[in-house]
Amino acid sequence: MESCFSTTISSSSSPFSIFSIQGSSSNVGRKFSKSCMHPQLLSCQLPKPFLQLNGRPKYRLNQRRSAYLSSATYKDPISAEKQGWDLGRFFKTLYFFNGPPSPAKIVEFIIEKLSGSSPEESEKKMGTSDYVLVVGATGGVGRRVVNHLRKKGLPVKALVRNEEKARKMLGPDIELIVGDITKESTLVAQYFKGVKKVINAASVIIGPKEGDTPDRAKYSQGVKFFEPEIKGDSPEMVEYIGMKNLINAVKESVGLRTGKLLFGFEDQLSKELDWGALDDVVMGGVSESTFQIDRTGGEGGKPTGLFKGIVSTANNGGFTSIRTKNFSSPVDLKAYDGFELRLKGDGRRYKLIVRTSTDWDTVGYTASFDTIGGQWQSIRLPFSSLRPVFRAQTVSDAPPFNPSNVVSFQLMFSKFEYDGKLNPTFVEGPFELPLSTIKAYIKDPITPRFVHVSSAGVTRPDRPGIDLSKQPPAVRLNKELDFVLTFKLKGEDLIRESGIPYTIVRPCALTEEPAGADLVFDQGDNITGKISREEIALICIAALESPYACDKTFEVKSVVPFSEPFTVDPENPPPEKDYNIYFQTLKDGITGKESLEKSAIAV
């Protein structure tokens, strides 16, 4: 009698060296016997055609083909009786995902199993640091933001133009990205990997004309504003084009409020993936599935994907699945918190399997989900709910799911759950599961991912009926300063339109005074006054953690008038503020542009 080991070699062991089978009910762990290389072969119950490829099959090959799958009605009875193994379909599956079998791969697999080594798992856990990127980190507000973030023990990256200057100002151990927001080519996406949040304190430089202000201290305090001029790059380059470049560089890293479409059809967006059937034929079974795009079968007659098939327990089978080919490059989803599927349920339980390794025979991070029959529903699967599974067994010592390196998806309907448990909703026969989208989502409550320091007064230069003589110099001299406030407002609009969860802080005149004074938060762009740079840095950091600050635009000033300097007694410093008290007063949709829009309608 042939042993399991000898027959496996003669049958080309490649199916088991490349396919991770999660539909199986095997209770065997990850160690392998030398007399039977794969856990599924321990009982040697597969049909003889699988064991012999030398022209001596004992069972007819299964002739039920994909013609059955083109119809929603399956007329043939399903039987668990032993049937012939469809060798042609097996090799078709093999070729779709991997191309022709490699003899070297087969030999490598045999040596690995004979040595008793464990299968290669997904890559080691990467660093979990979620960096805060500070842009304009050597400026008056930016360097204070960096210092406070580091005091809080948060990982920081600083985007700077001059590395030498930044090292002297921020210290030798700060992690720097050398780039210029006005030069798109310097903002390489790889530099921003790991960045989860951004505080943008970059701004066009406005200074007094040379020789115009002998008392620089007064200028720095914002007490006097002499004849100003733009220093360096223009407002258009810094505030508008620079903002556009920065948003494009970080948006993949920080994420979008509406999520990231990974597959499917949503509004005007579409993302198709290369799906293929991966059924129990790889184990000798006869179940069969397919994946199609139905251009009118989705909600409201829109397109949808359709996972459909017929499942049988014949030949010890009992699962069907569809799996994508490995993506051309891994998808980084670290900005998000889970997967969201939009589908029309049928009352059955399915599995989503996500892989972070390009190897086939590896851990799949898996979550089961139940569906409601005949209903379109959104199903959220948090990354934290994905369990590492290898050949239907939970792998307790596997690394956690790494969302920064997603390489493939698999959707499965199976008789089996994990660790010997059965799917309570499993029935043999036909099934259909319309799937319109797979997205990555940000969990609620959503907090800002991009905090931007703008300026009070950005909507005022063109506001009708305003008394310019009572406005700050930047408002009065907007045109002379190359429309600095106009381009700041355009830059704000880019953030609001980007889809990134944001906060826009509009300080009044910035001073070098300490933080601690009582504050006034306002909206509508009407207030004037002063505010310390230190206070603005603290407000920006607090906004990153507050859902009340998300998607809000506001102005802020101190209650201390310009004519009075604000000082702090080092022996009796003011208490730390709870900025959430201020954030909770803010409302959505108020930017100060409302008056401009009303005047445009009136005209």
Coordinates of C-alpha atoms in Angstrom, one line a residue:
M1 CA 0.0 0.0 0.0
E2 CA 1.3 3.5 -0.9
S3 CA 2.1 5.8 1.9
C4 CA 0.7 9.3 2.1
F5 CA 4.2 10.6 1.6
S6 CA 5.0 8.8 -1.6
T7 CA 1.7 9.5 -3.2
T8 CA 1.9 13.2 -2.4
I9 CA 5.2 13.5 -4.2
S10 CA 3.9 11.7 -7.2
S11 CA 1.0 14.1 -7.4
S12 CA 3.0 17.3 -7.5
S13 CA 2.9 18.7 -4.0
S14 CA 2.6 22.3 -5.3
P15 CA -1.1 22.7 -4.3
F16 CA -0.2 22.5 -0.7
S17 CA 3.0 24.5 -0.9
I18 CA 1.2 27.5 -2.4
F19 CA -2.4 27.5 -1.1
S20 CA -3.4 28.4 2.4
I21 CA -6.6 26.5 3.0
Q22 CA -8.8 28.0 5.6
G23 CA -11.9 26.1 4.8
S24 CA -10.6 22.9 6.3
S25 CA -11.6 21.4 9.6
S26 CA -8.3 19.8 10.4
N27 CA -7.3 20.0 14.0
V28 CA -3.7 19.4 13.3
G29 CA -1.3 22.2 14.4
R30 CA 1.5 23.8 12.5
K31 CA 3.9 20.9 13.0
F32 CA 4.1 18.3 10.1
S33 CA 4.6 14.6 10.1
K34 CA 7.4 13.2 8.0
S35 CA 5.0 10.5 6.7
C36 CA 2.4 12.9 5.6
M37 CA 3.5 16.3 4.5
H38 CA 0.2 18.3 4.8
P39 CA -2.3 18.1 7.7
Q40 CA -5.1 17.5 5.2
L41 CA -3.4 14.3 4.0
L42 CA -3.1 12.7 7.4
S43 CA -6.1 10.4 6.8
C44 CA -5.3 9.8 3.1
Q45 CA -9.0 10.1 2.2
L46 CA -8.5 12.0 -1.1
P47 CA -9.7 10.1 -4.2
K48 CA -7.2 8.0 -6.2
P49 CA -7.0 10.4 -9.2
F50 CA -5.3 12.9 -6.8
L51 CA -2.8 10.2 -5.8
Q52 CA -2.0 8.9 -9.3
L53 CA -1.3 10.9 -12.4
N54 CA -0.1 8.0 -14.4
G55 CA -3.3 7.1 -16.2
R56 CA -4.8 4.8 -13.6
P57 CA -7.7 6.8 -12.1
K58 CA -10.4 4.9 -10.2
Y59 CA -13.0 7.7 -10.3
R60 CA -14.3 9.7 -13.3
L61 CA -13.3 13.3 -13.4
N62 CA -16.0 15.7 -12.3
Q63 CA -17.6 17.2 -15.3
R64 CA -19.8 19.9 -13.6
R65 CA -18.2 23.1 -14.9
S66 CA -18.8 26.8 -14.7
A67 CA -21.9 26.6 -16.9
Y68 CA -23.7 25.9 -13.7
L69 CA -22.4 29.2 -12.3
S70 CA -23.9 31.3 -15.1
S71 CA -27.4 30.8 -13.8
A72 CA -29.0 31.7 -10.5
T73 CA -30.8 28.3 -10.4
Y74 CA -28.9 25.1 -9.8
K75 CA -30.9 22.1 -11.0
D76 CA -28.5 19.2 -10.3
P77 CA -28.8 17.6 -6.9
I78 CA -25.9 18.1 -4.5
S79 CA -24.4 14.9 -3.1
A80 CA -21.7 14.2 -0.5
E81 CA -20.9 11.0 -2.2
K82 CA -17.3 10.6 -3.5
Q83 CA -16.9 12.1 -7.0
G84 CA -14.1 12.4 -9.4
W85 CA -11.6 15.1 -8.9
D86 CA -11.6 17.8 -11.6
L87 CA -7.9 17.9 -12.3
G88 CA -8.3 20.4 -15.1
R89 CA -10.0 22.9 -12.9
F90 CA -7.3 22.3 -10.2
F91 CA -4.5 23.3 -12.6
K92 CA -6.5 26.2 -13.9
T93 CA -6.8 27.5 -10.4
L94 CA -3.1 26.9 -9.8
Y95 CA -2.1 28.7 -13.0
F96 CA -4.4 31.7 -12.4
F97 CA -2.7 32.6 -9.0
N98 CA 0.8 31.3 -9.6
G99 CA 1.6 30.5 -13.2
P100 CA 3.2 27.2 -14.0
P101 CA 4.3 25.1 -11.0
S102 CA 8.0 25.5 -10.2
P103 CA 10.0 22.2 -9.7
A104 CA 12.3 24.2 -7.4
K105 CA 9.4 25.2 -5.3
I106 CA 8.2 21.6 -5.0
V107 CA 11.7 20.5 -3.9
E108 CA 12.0 23.4 -1.4
F109 CA 8.6 22.4 0.0
I110 CA 9.6 18.8 0.5
I111 CA 12.8 19.6 2.2
E112 CA 11.1 22.1 4.5
K113 CA 8.5 19.5 5.6
L114 CA 11.0 16.7 6.0
S115 CA 13.0 19.0 8.3
G116 CA 9.8 19.6 10.4
S117 CA 10.1 23.4 10.1
S118 CA 7.1 25.6 10.4
P119 CA 5.6 27.5 7.4
E120 CA 6.8 30.9 6.8
E121 CA 4.5 33.4 8.4
S122 CA 3.8 37.0 7.6
E123 CA 6.5 39.6 8.2
K124 CA 7.4 40.6 11.7
K125 CA 5.4 43.2 13.4
M126 CA 6.5 46.7 12.3
G127 CA 6.9 49.7 14.6
T128 CA 3.6 50.9 15.9
S129 CA 4.6 54.5 16.2
D130 CA 2.1 56.9 14.7
Y131 CA 4.2 60.0 13.9
V132 CA 2.9 63.6 14.1
L133 CA 4.4 65.5 11.3
V134 CA 5.2 69.2 12.0
V135 CA 5.5 71.3 8.9
G136 CA 7.2 74.7 9.4
A137 CA 9.0 73.2 12.4
T138 CA 11.6 76.0 12.7
G139 CA 9.1 78.8 12.7
G140 CA 7.7 80.5 15.8
V141 CA 4.8 78.2 16.3
G142 CA 6.3 75.1 14.7
R143 CA 9.3 74.8 17.0
R144 CA 7.0 75.2 20.0
V145 CA 4.8 72.4 18.7
V146 CA 7.8 70.1 18.3
N147 CA 8.9 70.8 21.9
H148 CA 5.5 70.2 23.4
L149 CA 5.0 67.0 21.4
R150 CA 8.3 65.6 22.6
K151 CA 7.6 66.5 26.2
K152 CA 4.4 64.4 25.9
G153 CA 6.5 61.5 24.6
L154 CA 4.9 61.5 21.2
P155 CA 6.9 60.4 18.1
V156 CA 7.6 63.5 15.9
K157 CA 8.8 64.0 12.4
A158 CA 9.7 67.6 11.2
L159 CA 9.5 68.8 7.6
V160 CA 12.2 71.4 7.2
R161 CA 14.0 73.1 4.3
N162 CA 17.3 73.6 6.0
E163 CA 18.6 70.6 7.8
E164 CA 21.5 72.4 9.5
K165 CA 19.3 75.1 10.9
A166 CA 16.8 72.5 12.1
R167 CA 19.4 70.5 13.9
K168 CA 20.7 73.5 15.8
M169 CA 17.2 74.7 16.7
L170 CA 15.5 71.3 17.4
G171 CA 18.4 69.2 18.5
P172 CA 20.4 66.3 17.1
D173 CA 17.9 63.5 17.8
I174 CA 14.8 64.9 16.0
E175 CA 13.7 62.9 13.0
L176 CA 13.8 65.2 10.0
I177 CA 12.3 65.2 6.5
V178 CA 14.1 67.6 4.3
G179 CA 11.8 69.1 1.8
D180 CA 10.0 72.2 0.5
I181 CA 6.2 72.3 0.2
T182 CA 6.6 74.7 -2.7
K183 CA 8.6 72.0 -4.6
E184 CA 6.4 68.9 -5.2
S185 CA 9.4 66.8 -6.2
T186 CA 10.9 67.0 -2.7
L187 CA 7.9 65.6 -1.0
V188 CA 8.5 61.9 -1.7
A189 CA 5.6 59.8 -0.4
Q190 CA 7.9 57.2 1.2
Y191 CA 9.3 60.0 3.5
F192 CA 5.8 60.2 5.1
K193 CA 5.3 56.6 5.8
G194 CA 4.2 56.2 9.4
V195 CA 2.8 59.7 9.6
K196 CA -0.7 59.6 11.1
K197 CA -1.3 63.3 11.9
V198 CA 0.0 66.6 10.6
I199 CA 0.3 70.1 12.2
N200 CA 1.0 72.6 9.5
A201 CA 2.6 75.8 10.8
A202 CA 4.3 76.8 7.6
S203 CA 3.5 80.3 6.4
V204 CA 4.6 82.9 4.0
I205 CA 7.2 85.2 5.7
I206 CA 6.1 88.8 6.1
G207 CA 8.7 91.2 7.6
P208 CA 9.4 94.9 7.8
K209 CA 11.2 96.5 5.0
E210 CA 14.9 96.7 5.6
G211 CA 15.7 99.7 7.9
D212 CA 12.1 100.4 8.6
T213 CA 12.0 99.2 12.2
P214 CA 14.8 100.0 14.5
D215 CA 13.0 98.3 17.4
R216 CA 12.7 94.6 16.4
A217 CA 11.3 93.7 19.8
K218 CA 8.2 95.7 19.2
Y219 CA 7.7 94.2 15.8
S220 CA 8.1 90.7 17.2
Q221 CA 5.5 91.4 19.9
G222 CA 3.0 92.4 17.3
V223 CA 2.7 95.8 19.0
K224 CA 3.8 97.7 15.9
F225 CA 3.6 96.8 12.3
F226 CA 5.8 99.0 10.1
E227 CA 6.0 98.9 6.3
P228 CA 5.8 95.1 5.6
E229 CA 6.9 93.1 2.6
I230 CA 7.0 89.5 1.6
K231 CA 10.3 87.7 2.3
G232 CA 11.1 84.7 0.1
D233 CA 8.4 82.7 -1.7
S234 CA 5.2 84.3 -2.7
P235 CA 1.9 83.8 -0.9
E236 CA 0.6 81.9 -3.9
M237 CA 3.5 79.4 -3.8
V238 CA 3.4 78.9 0.0
E239 CA -0.2 79.2 1.0
Y240 CA -1.9 77.7 -2.1
I241 CA 0.5 75.6 -4.2
G242 CA 2.4 74.5 -1.1
M243 CA -0.8 73.4 0.6
K244 CA -1.8 71.5 -2.5
N245 CA 1.6 69.7 -2.6
L246 CA 1.5 68.9 1.1
I247 CA -2.1 67.5 1.0
N248 CA -1.1 65.3 -1.9
A249 CA 2.0 64.1 0.0
V250 CA 0.2 63.1 3.2
K251 CA -3.4 62.2 2.4
E252 CA -2.6 58.5 1.8
S253 CA -0.8 58.4 5.2
V254 CA -3.3 60.3 7.3
G255 CA -6.5 58.9 5.7
L256 CA -9.9 60.3 4.6
R257 CA -13.0 60.8 6.6
T258 CA -15.1 58.8 4.1
G259 CA -12.6 56.0 4.0
K260 CA -10.5 54.4 1.3
L261 CA -12.1 52.5 -1.5
L262 CA -10.3 49.2 -2.0
F263 CA -12.8 47.4 -4.3
G264 CA -16.1 48.3 -5.9
F265 CA -18.3 51.1 -7.1
E266 CA -19.1 54.2 -5.1
D267 CA -20.5 57.4 -6.5
Q268 CA -18.1 58.3 -9.4
L269 CA -15.3 56.1 -8.1
S270 CA -14.6 52.5 -9.1
K271 CA -11.8 50.1 -8.1
E272 CA -11.7 46.7 -9.6
L273 CA -9.5 43.8 -8.5
D274 CA -8.4 40.6 -10.2
W275 CA -10.4 38.0 -8.4
G276 CA -10.2 34.3 -9.0
A277 CA -12.0 31.2 -7.6
L278 CA -10.1 29.3 -4.9
D279 CA -12.4 26.4 -4.0
D280 CA -12.1 23.0 -2.3
V281 CA -10.9 21.6 -5.7
V282 CA -7.4 22.2 -4.3
M283 CA -8.2 19.6 -1.6
G284 CA -10.0 17.2 -4.0
G285 CA -13.5 18.6 -3.5
V286 CA -16.0 19.5 -6.1
S287 CA -17.5 22.9 -4.9
E288 CA -17.3 25.6 -7.5
S289 CA -17.6 29.4 -7.4
T290 CA -17.1 32.4 -9.6
F291 CA -16.9 36.2 -9.3
Q292 CA -18.6 38.5 -11.8
I293 CA -19.3 42.2 -12.2
D294 CA -23.1 42.8 -12.5
R295 CA -23.4 46.3 -14.0
T296 CA -27.0 46.8 -12.9
G297 CA -27.4 44.5 -10.0
G298 CA -26.4 46.8 -7.2
E299 CA -28.4 49.3 -5.1
G300 CA -30.4 51.6 -7.3
G301 CA -29.4 49.7 -10.4
K302 CA -25.7 50.5 -9.9
P303 CA -22.8 48.1 -10.6
T304 CA -21.9 45.5 -8.0
G305 CA -19.6 42.5 -7.7
L306 CA -21.2 39.0 -7.4
F307 CA -19.7 36.1 -5.5
K308 CA -21.8 33.1 -6.4
G309 CA -21.4 29.3 -6.6
I310 CA -22.5 25.9 -5.5
V311 CA -20.9 24.2 -2.4
S312 CA -20.7 20.5 -1.7
T313 CA -19.2 18.4 1.0
A314 CA -18.4 15.6 -1.5
N315 CA -14.8 14.3 -1.3
N316 CA -14.4 15.8 2.2
G317 CA -14.8 19.3 0.7
G318 CA -17.1 22.0 1.8
F319 CA -15.9 25.5 0.9
T320 CA -15.8 28.0 -1.9
S321 CA -13.9 31.2 -2.0
I322 CA -12.7 34.0 -4.3
R323 CA -9.3 35.5 -3.8
T324 CA -7.4 38.4 -5.4
K325 CA -4.1 38.0 -7.0
N326 CA -1.4 39.7 -4.9
F327 CA -1.5 43.4 -5.4
S328 CA 1.2 44.9 -7.5
S329 CA 2.4 46.8 -4.4
P330 CA 1.2 46.5 -0.8
V331 CA -1.6 48.8 0.3
D332 CA -0.9 50.9 3.4
L333 CA -4.0 51.2 5.6
K334 CA -2.4 52.3 8.8
A335 CA -4.5 55.5 8.7
Y336 CA -7.6 53.4 9.1
D337 CA -9.2 51.2 11.8
G338 CA -11.0 48.5 9.9
F339 CA -12.7 47.1 6.8
E340 CA -16.2 47.9 5.8
L341 CA -18.1 45.7 3.3
R342 CA -21.3 46.8 1.6
L343 CA -23.2 43.7 0.5
K344 CA -26.6 42.2 0.1
G345 CA -26.9 39.3 2.5
D346 CA -28.4 35.9 2.3
G347 CA -28.5 34.9 5.9
R348 CA -25.3 33.0 5.8
R349 CA -22.0 33.5 7.6
Y350 CA -18.9 34.3 5.5
K351 CA -15.3 35.0 6.1
L352 CA -13.0 37.9 5.0
I353 CA -9.4 36.8 4.9
V354 CA -6.6 39.4 4.5
R355 CA -3.0 38.7 3.9
T356 CA 0.1 40.7 4.6
S357 CA 2.6 38.3 3.0
T358 CA 3.0 37.6 -0.7
D359 CA 3.6 33.9 0.1
W360 CA 0.6 31.7 -0.4
D361 CA 1.1 29.2 2.3
T362 CA 1.0 31.7 5.1
V363 CA -1.1 33.2 7.9
G364 CA -4.4 34.8 6.8
Y365 CA -5.9 37.4 9.1
T366 CA -9.6 36.4 9.2
A367 CA -13.0 37.6 10.5
S368 CA -16.3 35.9 10.2
F369 CA -19.5 37.9 9.6
D370 CA -23.2 37.2 9.5
T371 CA -25.5 38.6 6.9
I372 CA -29.2 39.4 6.8
G373 CA -31.2 37.7 4.0
G374 CA -32.3 39.9 1.2
Q375 CA -31.0 43.1 2.7
W376 CA -28.2 45.5 1.7
Q377 CA -26.1 46.1 4.7
S378 CA -22.7 47.6 5.8
I379 CA -20.6 45.3 7.8
R380 CA -17.6 46.7 9.7
L381 CA -14.7 44.5 10.7
P382 CA -12.2 46.3 12.9
F383 CA -8.6 45.4 12.4
S384 CA -8.5 44.3 16.0
S385 CA -11.1 41.6 15.2
L386 CA -8.9 39.9 12.6
R387 CA -7.5 36.6 14.0
P388 CA -4.4 35.0 12.6
V389 CA -5.4 31.7 11.1
F390 CA -3.3 29.0 9.3
R391 CA -5.1 26.1 7.8
A392 CA -8.2 26.6 9.9
Q393 CA -6.2 26.8 13.1
T394 CA -5.7 30.0 15.2
V395 CA -2.0 30.8 15.4
S396 CA -1.5 32.1 18.9
D397 CA 2.0 33.3 18.4
A398 CA 1.5 35.1 15.1
P399 CA 2.3 38.8 14.9
P400 CA -0.7 41.2 15.1
F401 CA -2.3 42.2 11.8
N402 CA -0.2 44.8 10.1
P403 CA -2.5 47.2 8.2
S404 CA 0.5 48.9 6.5
N405 CA 1.2 45.9 4.3
V406 CA -2.0 44.5 2.8
V407 CA -1.3 42.3 -0.2
S408 CA -4.5 40.4 -1.0
F409 CA -8.2 39.7 0.0
Q410 CA -10.2 36.5 0.1
L411 CA -13.9 36.0 0.6
M412 CA -15.0 32.6 1.7
F413 CA -18.2 30.5 2.3
S414 CA -17.3 27.4 4.3
K415 CA -18.6 24.6 6.3
F416 CA -15.8 25.2 8.8
E417 CA -15.0 28.0 11.2
Y418 CA -11.8 27.8 13.1
D419 CA -10.2 25.2 15.5
G420 CA -12.6 22.4 14.7
K421 CA -15.8 24.5 14.9
L422 CA -18.5 24.4 12.2
N423 CA -20.3 27.3 10.5
P424 CA -23.9 27.2 12.0
T425 CA -25.4 28.8 8.9
F426 CA -23.8 26.3 6.4
V427 CA -26.0 24.5 3.9
E428 CA -25.0 22.7 0.7
G429 CA -26.2 24.1 -2.6
P430 CA -26.2 27.4 -4.5
F431 CA -25.5 30.8 -3.0
E432 CA -25.1 34.4 -4.2
L433 CA -23.5 37.3 -2.4
P434 CA -23.6 40.7 -4.1
L435 CA -20.7 42.8 -2.9
S436 CA -20.6 46.4 -4.0
T437 CA -17.6 47.7 -2.0
I438 CA -14.8 46.9 0.3
K439 CA -13.4 50.0 2.1
A440 CA -11.1 50.9 4.9
Y441 CA -12.8 53.2 7.5
I442 CA -11.9 55.5 10.3
K443 CA -13.8 54.6 13.5
D444 CA -15.9 57.1 15.4
P445 CA -15.4 59.5 17.0
I446 CA -13.2 60.9 14.3
T447 CA -10.5 63.3 15.4
P448 CA -8.6 65.7 13.2
R449 CA -5.7 64.3 11.2
F450 CA -4.6 67.7 9.8
V451 CA -4.4 70.8 11.9
H452 CA -3.5 74.0 10.0
V453 CA -2.5 77.4 11.4
S454 CA -4.0 80.0 9.2
S455 CA -4.8 83.6 10.1
A456 CA -7.7 85.7 11.3
G457 CA -8.9 88.1 8.6
V458 CA -8.7 85.8 5.6
T459 CA -12.2 86.5 4.4
R460 CA -12.2 90.3 5.1
P461 CA -10.3 91.9 2.2
D462 CA -13.3 91.4 -0.2
R463 CA -16.1 91.6 2.4
P464 CA -18.6 94.4 1.5
G465 CA -19.2 97.2 4.0
I466 CA -16.1 96.5 6.1
D467 CA -14.2 99.5 7.5
L468 CA -10.6 98.8 6.5
S469 CA -9.3 101.5 8.8
K470 CA -10.3 99.4 11.8
Q471 CA -8.7 96.2 10.4
P472 CA -5.2 94.8 11.0
P473 CA -2.5 95.8 8.6
A474 CA -2.6 92.5 6.7
V475 CA -6.2 93.1 5.8
R476 CA -5.6 96.7 4.7
L477 CA -2.5 95.7 2.7
N478 CA -3.7 92.4 1.3
K479 CA -3.1 93.6 -2.3
E480 CA 0.3 95.1 -1.6
L481 CA 1.3 91.9 0.1
D482 CA 0.6 89.9 -3.0
F483 CA -2.9 88.9 -1.8
V484 CA -1.5 87.0 1.2
L485 CA -4.9 86.6 2.9
T486 CA -6.6 85.7 -0.4
F487 CA -4.2 82.8 -0.9
K488 CA -4.4 81.7 2.7
L489 CA -8.2 81.4 2.3
K490 CA -7.7 79.4 -0.9
G491 CA -5.3 77.1 1.0
E492 CA -7.9 76.6 3.7
D493 CA -10.5 75.6 1.0
L494 CA -8.1 72.9 -0.3
I495 CA -8.1 71.3 3.2
R496 CA -11.8 71.5 3.6
E497 CA -12.2 69.8 0.1
S498 CA -9.5 67.2 0.6
G499 CA -11.7 64.8 2.7
I500 CA -9.0 64.7 5.4
P501 CA -10.4 65.3 8.9
Y502 CA -9.1 68.7 9.8
T503 CA -9.0 71.7 12.1
I504 CA -8.2 75.2 10.9
V505 CA -6.9 77.6 13.6
R506 CA -7.0 81.3 12.8
P507 CA -4.9 83.2 15.3
C508 CA -5.1 86.9 15.7
A509 CA -1.8 88.8 15.8
L510 CA 0.9 86.5 17.1
T511 CA 3.2 87.5 20.0
E512 CA 6.1 86.1 22.0
E513 CA 4.2 86.3 25.3
P514 CA 3.7 83.2 27.4
A515 CA 0.6 81.0 27.3
G516 CA -1.9 81.2 30.0
A517 CA -4.2 84.2 29.4
D518 CA -8.0 83.6 29.2
L519 CA -9.1 83.1 25.6
V520 CA -11.8 84.0 23.2
F521 CA -12.8 81.4 20.5
D522 CA -15.0 82.8 17.8
Q523 CA -16.2 81.9 14.3
G524 CA -17.2 84.0 11.3
D525 CA -13.8 85.8 11.0
N526 CA -14.7 89.0 12.9
I527 CA -12.4 89.4 15.9
T528 CA -9.1 91.3 16.3
G529 CA -6.6 91.1 19.0
K530 CA -3.4 89.2 20.0
I531 CA -2.5 85.6 21.0
S532 CA 0.8 84.0 22.0
R533 CA 2.6 81.6 19.8
E534 CA 3.0 79.3 22.8
E535 CA -0.8 79.2 23.2
I536 CA -1.4 78.4 19.5
A537 CA 1.1 75.5 19.7
L538 CA -0.9 74.0 22.7
I539 CA -4.2 74.5 20.9
C540 CA -3.0 72.7 17.8
I541 CA -1.8 69.7 19.9
A542 CA -5.0 69.6 21.8
A543 CA -7.1 69.7 18.6
L544 CA -5.5 66.5 17.3
E545 CA -7.2 64.5 20.1
S546 CA -10.6 66.2 20.2
P547 CA -13.6 65.1 18.1
Y548 CA -15.2 68.5 19.0
A549 CA -12.4 70.2 16.9
C550 CA -12.9 68.0 13.9
D551 CA -13.8 69.8 10.6
K552 CA -14.0 73.1 12.5
T553 CA -12.6 76.5 11.5
F554 CA -12.3 79.2 14.2
E555 CA -10.5 82.3 15.3
V556 CA -8.8 82.8 18.7
K557 CA -7.4 85.6 20.7
S558 CA -6.4 86.5 24.3
V559 CA -8.7 88.6 26.4
V560 CA -5.6 90.8 27.2
P561 CA -5.7 94.0 25.1
F562 CA -2.8 95.0 22.8
S563 CA -1.8 97.8 25.1
E564 CA -1.2 95.5 28.1
P565 CA 1.7 93.0 28.1
F566 CA 0.9 89.6 29.5
T567 CA 3.3 88.0 31.9
V568 CA 3.3 84.9 34.1
D569 CA 4.6 84.5 37.7
P570 CA 6.9 81.5 37.5
E571 CA 6.1 80.8 41.2
N572 CA 2.4 80.8 40.5
P573 CA 1.8 79.7 36.9
P574 CA -1.8 79.6 35.5
P575 CA -3.4 76.1 35.5
E576 CA -3.3 74.1 32.3
K577 CA -6.4 74.7 30.1
D578 CA -8.9 72.1 29.0
Y579 CA -9.2 73.2 25.4
N580 CA -12.2 70.9 24.9
I581 CA -14.3 73.4 26.8
Y582 CA -13.6 75.8 24.0
F583 CA -13.8 73.3 21.2
Q584 CA -17.3 72.2 22.3
T585 CA -18.6 75.7 21.5
L586 CA -17.7 75.4 17.8
K587 CA -20.2 74.8 15.1
D588 CA -19.9 73.1 11.7
G589 CA -19.7 75.0 8.4
I590 CA -18.9 78.5 9.7
T591 CA -15.9 80.0 7.9
G592 CA -16.6 83.7 7.4
K593 CA -17.1 83.1 3.7
E594 CA -20.9 83.1 4.3
S595 CA -21.0 86.9 4.0
L596 CA -19.0 86.8 0.8
E597 CA -21.4 84.3 -0.7
K598 CA -24.4 86.3 0.3
S599 CA -23.0 89.4 -1.3
A600 CA -22.3 87.5 -4.5
I601 CA -25.9 86.3 -4.6
A602 CA -27.2 89.8 -4.1
V603 CA -25.1 91.1 -7.0

